Tab-separated table of C-alpha atoms in Angstrom:
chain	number	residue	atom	x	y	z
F	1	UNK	CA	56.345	105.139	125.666
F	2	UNK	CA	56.184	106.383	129.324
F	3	UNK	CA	56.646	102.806	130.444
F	4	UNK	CA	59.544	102.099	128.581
F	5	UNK	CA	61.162	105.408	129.844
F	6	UNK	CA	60.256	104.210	133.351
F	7	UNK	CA	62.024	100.925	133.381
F	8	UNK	CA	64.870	102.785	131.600
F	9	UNK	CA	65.409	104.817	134.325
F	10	UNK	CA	65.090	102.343	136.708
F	11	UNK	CA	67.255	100.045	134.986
F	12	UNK	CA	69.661	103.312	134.873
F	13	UNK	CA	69.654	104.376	138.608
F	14	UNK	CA	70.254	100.186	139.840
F	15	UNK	CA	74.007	100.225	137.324
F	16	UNK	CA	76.568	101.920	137.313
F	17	UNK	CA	78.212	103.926	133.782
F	18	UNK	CA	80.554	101.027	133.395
F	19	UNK	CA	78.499	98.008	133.844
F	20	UNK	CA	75.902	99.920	130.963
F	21	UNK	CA	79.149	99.929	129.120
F	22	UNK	CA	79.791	96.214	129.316
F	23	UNK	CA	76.275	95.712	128.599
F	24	UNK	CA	76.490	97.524	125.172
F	25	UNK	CA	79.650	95.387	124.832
F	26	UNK	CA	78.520	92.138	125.677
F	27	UNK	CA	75.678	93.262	123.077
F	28	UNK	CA	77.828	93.947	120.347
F	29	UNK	CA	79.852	90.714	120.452
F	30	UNK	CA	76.126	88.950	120.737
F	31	UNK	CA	75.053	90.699	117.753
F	32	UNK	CA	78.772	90.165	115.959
F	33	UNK	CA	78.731	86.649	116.835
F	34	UNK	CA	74.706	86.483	114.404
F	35	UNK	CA	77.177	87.057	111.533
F	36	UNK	CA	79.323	83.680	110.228
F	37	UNK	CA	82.129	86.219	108.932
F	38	UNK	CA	83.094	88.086	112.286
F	39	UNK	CA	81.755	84.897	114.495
F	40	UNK	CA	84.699	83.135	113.044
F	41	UNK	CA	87.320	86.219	113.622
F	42	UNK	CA	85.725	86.527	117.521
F	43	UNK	CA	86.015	82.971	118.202
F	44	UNK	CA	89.555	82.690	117.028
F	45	UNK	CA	90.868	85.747	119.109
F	46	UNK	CA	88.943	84.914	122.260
F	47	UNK	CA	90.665	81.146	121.641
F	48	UNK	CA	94.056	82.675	120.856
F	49	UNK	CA	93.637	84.925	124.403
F	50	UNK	CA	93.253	82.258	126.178
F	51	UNK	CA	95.539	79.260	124.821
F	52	UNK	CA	98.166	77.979	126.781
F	53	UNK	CA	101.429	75.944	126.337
F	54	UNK	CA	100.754	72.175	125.969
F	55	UNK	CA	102.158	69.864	128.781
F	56	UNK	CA	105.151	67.081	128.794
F	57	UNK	CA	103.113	63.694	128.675
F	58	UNK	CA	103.425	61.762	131.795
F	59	UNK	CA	103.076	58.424	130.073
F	60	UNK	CA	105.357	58.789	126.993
F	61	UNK	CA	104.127	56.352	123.682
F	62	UNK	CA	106.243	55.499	121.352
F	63	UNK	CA	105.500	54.778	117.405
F	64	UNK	CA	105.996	51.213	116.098
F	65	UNK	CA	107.480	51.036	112.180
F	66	UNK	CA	103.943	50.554	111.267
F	67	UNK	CA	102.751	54.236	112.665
F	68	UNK	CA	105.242	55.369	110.477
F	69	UNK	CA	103.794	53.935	107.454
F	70	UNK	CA	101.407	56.446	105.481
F	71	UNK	CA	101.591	59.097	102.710
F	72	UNK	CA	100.757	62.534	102.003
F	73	UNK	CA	101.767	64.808	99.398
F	74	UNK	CA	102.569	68.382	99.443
F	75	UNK	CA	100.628	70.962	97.005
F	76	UNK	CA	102.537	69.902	93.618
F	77	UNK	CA	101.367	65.771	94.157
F	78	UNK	CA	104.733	64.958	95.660
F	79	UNK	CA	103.956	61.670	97.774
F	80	UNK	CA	105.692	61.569	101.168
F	81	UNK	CA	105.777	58.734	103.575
F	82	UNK	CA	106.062	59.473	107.087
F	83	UNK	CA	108.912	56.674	107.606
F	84	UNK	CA	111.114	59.495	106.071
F	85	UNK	CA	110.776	61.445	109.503
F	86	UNK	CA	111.945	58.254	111.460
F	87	UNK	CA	115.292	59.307	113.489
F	88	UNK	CA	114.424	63.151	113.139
F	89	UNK	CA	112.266	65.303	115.708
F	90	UNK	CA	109.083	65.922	113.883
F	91	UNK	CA	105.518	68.537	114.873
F	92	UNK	CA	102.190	66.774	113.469
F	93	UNK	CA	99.603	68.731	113.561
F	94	UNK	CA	96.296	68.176	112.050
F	95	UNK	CA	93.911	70.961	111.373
F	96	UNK	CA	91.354	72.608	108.912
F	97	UNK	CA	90.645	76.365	107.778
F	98	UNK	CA	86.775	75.908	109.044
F	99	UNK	CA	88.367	75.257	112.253
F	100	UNK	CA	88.345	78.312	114.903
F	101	UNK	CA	91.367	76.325	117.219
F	102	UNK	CA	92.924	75.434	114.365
F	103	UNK	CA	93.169	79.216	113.063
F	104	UNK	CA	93.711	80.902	116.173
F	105	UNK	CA	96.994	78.370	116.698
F	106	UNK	CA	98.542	79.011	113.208
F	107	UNK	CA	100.118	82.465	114.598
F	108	UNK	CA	102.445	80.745	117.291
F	109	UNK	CA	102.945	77.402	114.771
F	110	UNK	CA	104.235	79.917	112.350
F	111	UNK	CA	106.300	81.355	115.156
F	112	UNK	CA	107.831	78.153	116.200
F	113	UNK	CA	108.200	77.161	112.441
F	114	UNK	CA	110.272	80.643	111.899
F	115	UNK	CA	112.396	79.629	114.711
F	116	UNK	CA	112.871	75.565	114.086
F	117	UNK	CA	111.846	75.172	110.707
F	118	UNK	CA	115.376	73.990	110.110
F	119	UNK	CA	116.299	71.616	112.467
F	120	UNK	CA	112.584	69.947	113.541
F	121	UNK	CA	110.205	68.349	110.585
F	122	UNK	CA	106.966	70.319	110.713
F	123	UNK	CA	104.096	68.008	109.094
F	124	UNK	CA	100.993	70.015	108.871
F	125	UNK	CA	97.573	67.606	107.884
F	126	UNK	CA	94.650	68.411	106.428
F	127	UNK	CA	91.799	66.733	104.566
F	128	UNK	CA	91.166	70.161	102.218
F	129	UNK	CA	92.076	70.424	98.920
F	130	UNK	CA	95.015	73.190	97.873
F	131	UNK	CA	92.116	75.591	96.157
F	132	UNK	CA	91.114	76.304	99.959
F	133	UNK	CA	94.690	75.746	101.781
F	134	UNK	CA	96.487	78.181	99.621
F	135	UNK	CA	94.451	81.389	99.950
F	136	UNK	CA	94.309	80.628	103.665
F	137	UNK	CA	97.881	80.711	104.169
F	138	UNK	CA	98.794	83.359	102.010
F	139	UNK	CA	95.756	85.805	103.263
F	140	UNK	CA	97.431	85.198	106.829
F	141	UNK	CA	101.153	85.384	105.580
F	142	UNK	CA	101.792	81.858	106.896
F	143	UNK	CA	104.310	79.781	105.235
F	144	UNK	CA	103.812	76.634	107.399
F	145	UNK	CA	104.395	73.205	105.333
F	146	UNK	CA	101.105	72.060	104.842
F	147	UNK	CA	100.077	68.514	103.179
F	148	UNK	CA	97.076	66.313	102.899
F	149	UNK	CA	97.215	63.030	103.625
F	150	UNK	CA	96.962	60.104	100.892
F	151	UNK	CA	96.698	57.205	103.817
F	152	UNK	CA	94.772	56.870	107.175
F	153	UNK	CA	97.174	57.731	109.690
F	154	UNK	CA	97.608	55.196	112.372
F	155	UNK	CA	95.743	54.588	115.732
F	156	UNK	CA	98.355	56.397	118.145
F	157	UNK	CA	97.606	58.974	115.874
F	158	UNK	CA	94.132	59.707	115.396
F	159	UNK	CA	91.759	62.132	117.275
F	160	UNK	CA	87.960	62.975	117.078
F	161	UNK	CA	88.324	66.454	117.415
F	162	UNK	CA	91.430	68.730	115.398
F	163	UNK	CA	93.660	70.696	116.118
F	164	UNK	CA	95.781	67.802	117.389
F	165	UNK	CA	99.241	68.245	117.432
F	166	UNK	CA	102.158	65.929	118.436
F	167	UNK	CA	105.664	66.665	119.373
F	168	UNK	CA	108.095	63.378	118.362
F	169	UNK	CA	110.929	62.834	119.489
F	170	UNK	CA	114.263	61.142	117.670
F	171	UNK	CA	113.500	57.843	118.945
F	172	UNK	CA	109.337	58.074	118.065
F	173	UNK	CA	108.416	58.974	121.341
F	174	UNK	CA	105.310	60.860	121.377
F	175	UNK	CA	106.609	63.708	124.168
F	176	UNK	CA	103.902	66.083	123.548
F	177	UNK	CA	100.245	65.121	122.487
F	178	UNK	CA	97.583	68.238	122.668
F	179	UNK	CA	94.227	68.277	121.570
F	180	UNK	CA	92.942	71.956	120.920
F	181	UNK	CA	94.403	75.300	120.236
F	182	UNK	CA	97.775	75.341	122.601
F	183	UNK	CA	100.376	78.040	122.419
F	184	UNK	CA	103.644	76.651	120.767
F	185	UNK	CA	105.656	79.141	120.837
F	186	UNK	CA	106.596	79.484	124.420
F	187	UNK	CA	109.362	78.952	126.647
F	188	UNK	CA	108.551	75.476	127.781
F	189	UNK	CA	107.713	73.972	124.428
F	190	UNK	CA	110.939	75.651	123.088
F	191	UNK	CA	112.821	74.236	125.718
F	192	UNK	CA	111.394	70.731	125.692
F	193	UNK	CA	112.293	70.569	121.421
F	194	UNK	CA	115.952	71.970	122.459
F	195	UNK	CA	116.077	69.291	124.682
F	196	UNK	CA	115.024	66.697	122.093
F	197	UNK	CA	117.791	68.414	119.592
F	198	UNK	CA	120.472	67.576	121.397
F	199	UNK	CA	119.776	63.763	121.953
């Protein structure tokens, strides 16, 4: 016991109060992070922290008629095919409830959705069924549209890793393409879909 008091003190005298502080922190989030519940809450808000607006794609792609060709339905069975949002500017996102980018984005999509929900198509993907989707959203008081896909989507359009979202214009240029939690409701991406409004 004498030892343990020694290197206590020692360990005491070499830090300061507020670096023993942090260390109790940095412990607590350690010892949070053992547990699956309050892992998932700590690794959304340290994702949400530190999102940041996506960026205007350099090289712009544009969907073909045949990127525009799959179904999905919404939570009743009602089939939609994508060729529907041709001529309109349209957010895909793809994204799961398991997924801590996914969840830590759906604040600012719901933002962005509150704001544009009228005026730009917001297509929201996943592969879960509606037993999972709709306690999600209604737990977090989201109202996002949220479908799951009947087709494989098209080349230009898959990813490896979700969330991926993509911003598309009037025309079916692909003007903003992020992979990963971004922050969507911010100046620049407002500005960007105002833009595309108006063309």
């Amino acid at each position: 016991m004498g030892f343990l008091r020694e290197q206590w003190e020692k360990y005491r005298d070499r830090k300061t109060k507020a670096g023993i502080v942090l260390d109790f922190v940095f412990l607590a989030l350690f010892l949070a992070m053992l547990n699956p519940t309050t892992r998932k809450v700590i690794s959304s808000s340290v994702i949400r922290y530190t999102m940041t607006a996506p960026k205007v794609e350099k090289k712009i792609n544009s969907l073909a008629d045949v990127d525009y060709n799959w179904r999905y339905q919404d939570k009743d069975g009602t089939e939609i095919n994508f060729s529907e949002n041709k001529g309109k500017v349209v957010l895909l996102n793809f994204w799961a409830t398991w997924c801590p980018p996914c969840v830590a984005e759906m604040p600012s999509l719901q933002k962005l959705y509150d704001e544009y929900g009228d005026r730009v198509e917001f297509v929201l993907i996943t592969n879960e069924g509606f037993n999972i989707i709709d306690p999600f959203m209604t737990k977090r008081g989201l109202s996002l549209p949220v479908y799951t896909a009947i087709d494989p989507v098209s080349d230009i359009l898959q990813s490896k890793s979700i969330p991926v979202t993509y911003l598309i214009s009037k025309k079916g240029e692909i003007i903003l393409s992020k992979t990963g939690a971004a922050k969507w409701h911010s100046d620049k991406v407002k500005q960007v879909i105002d833009n595309l409004l108006v063309e």
